[in-house]
Amino acid sequence: MGTIRDMIAPFDFFQPATVDDALALLSEHGDDAWVLAGGLDSFDWFKDRIKRPKVVVDLGVIESLSAISESGDGLEIGAMASLTSIVNHARIRADYPLLTTAAEHVATPQIRNQGTLGGNVSQDTRCWYYRSGWPCYRAGGNTCYAAAPQAMNREHCILGASRCVAVSPSDTAPALFALDATMVVRHGRRERVIDAEDFFIGPSTDITRMTILEAGDLLTSIRIPAQWAGARVYYEKVRDRGSWDFALESVAAAFRMDGDMVADARVVVNGVAPYPVRLEAVERSIIGSRASEDLAIGAGEVAIQGVRSLRHNDYKVPMMRNLVKRAVRSVVA
């Protein structure tokens, strides 16, 4: 196993007061800079000396990045908004309970007080081979230890593998997928607005990253449109323990109903691939149909088409089927 040292290597520490100042620091230091949000993922990397940035840019004093405000008919949530502030925000609870529920399922209250929405969606995978310093593909090596015949891969993927079989650990990401959220990313003076589905990338695109963020990029906010405000929603996270643990699998779904007919739907699963997976085939199978137990059962079967388990995670296949079935069943009158 990789050697773990409970120490943090030295670095230069900056606390910019504005977004422009933060961007200037990121531009100046490039690949040597590390963006610090709530710090919950970052300090794990630092203390084990797996990541050794020369410069750490702390966003904690930039007040504008914590704001939650109206944006058109929807909402704009600053990337540094704490998960607790999202859980407690009246408008989010009323119109976007899917995000509220997802945020409530992150770890413990103490961690939600410190953790941020931007940090939760930007965190790196929890694969223990990778995080323990093994020279795997994702770390720049030439093998995937989790995919080896004798590997421990109970938490790894059943979809989307391309050399790497690590999964996305974010609890809020599938909810943002289902709500058709967009991510606002700045690089210098340039601003990009990226669909949540395009923000997360798989190893076939870049095996060293889980999002599109590159050196100099800064996720500043997440926008949620009005389209899914007030929708029927379902969220479920399966984990070994009721608190702290990352998801073995999760599902986030939003439904627009016309009586007992499914007029529109978004069904997203996580913990099964290196990125959240929107199940468009499931959506097509239920849109325009009357909500029923048979429809839910059929949706579950559609969900698992094409999945491929590893040695120790075949339980994820029936789990995925049942999560999707329960999500669709939730709108049955």
C-alpha angles and dihedrals in degrees: 000000000000117000114256118206117185092219137100121229115231121267140165111261125211130183107191117198097213139035090245091055090050092050091049090054092048091049092048097049101033114176091005092066127089123196113225118202117157090341097225095120095030098057091051088059094043099048092051090048091231090124118039110180117182091214131033118197110201114204094190099108097047099103096189091064091062096052124117110201145160115273112187104303091334138054137269115209120195114236090237094054106126120242089239091056089053092049091051099041109116097212094048092048091049101042106020107032090154090071092042091053093046091050090049089057094059110110114285136335091259092054092046089054090058102029121088134212092240091049093048093055094041100048120120126246120282096224103145095215090056095042093047092059101258111157096245127155092270090053093049099269131118107252144047108234092190091060095051117115094253096036126128101241105150092130098041133107135290094184137041098023116161108166089311120072099186119127135222110261100199119123095190098045097078090049091052089049091052092048093052091240123178127216121224111215125182129198113179106312094337120100125195127190109207130187111245089240090060095043093071118063135190132228092263087067099039120344093198096059139049097198136035091254113123134177109305094021121121125192102218105172148349121231122207116196125222093243094093099034109130094009123148105262141187130192129176131170122192116203139154095249131029093241139031097011123116117238122277083198137339139187130206120186138173125193133191108204133202101195104302093338122100103236096177137351145186118199118182131174129193136189090050101082141020087269136024110282123221108208100218093167089058091048092052090049094057106031110103093017132109113256109250143143090260090053090052093049091049091049090054091053092048090051095063099048110124097012119140122195130208126227097281105025105061087118087074092072098064089036091058091046092051096045091054091044091053092047093055092040089058091076095050107116 
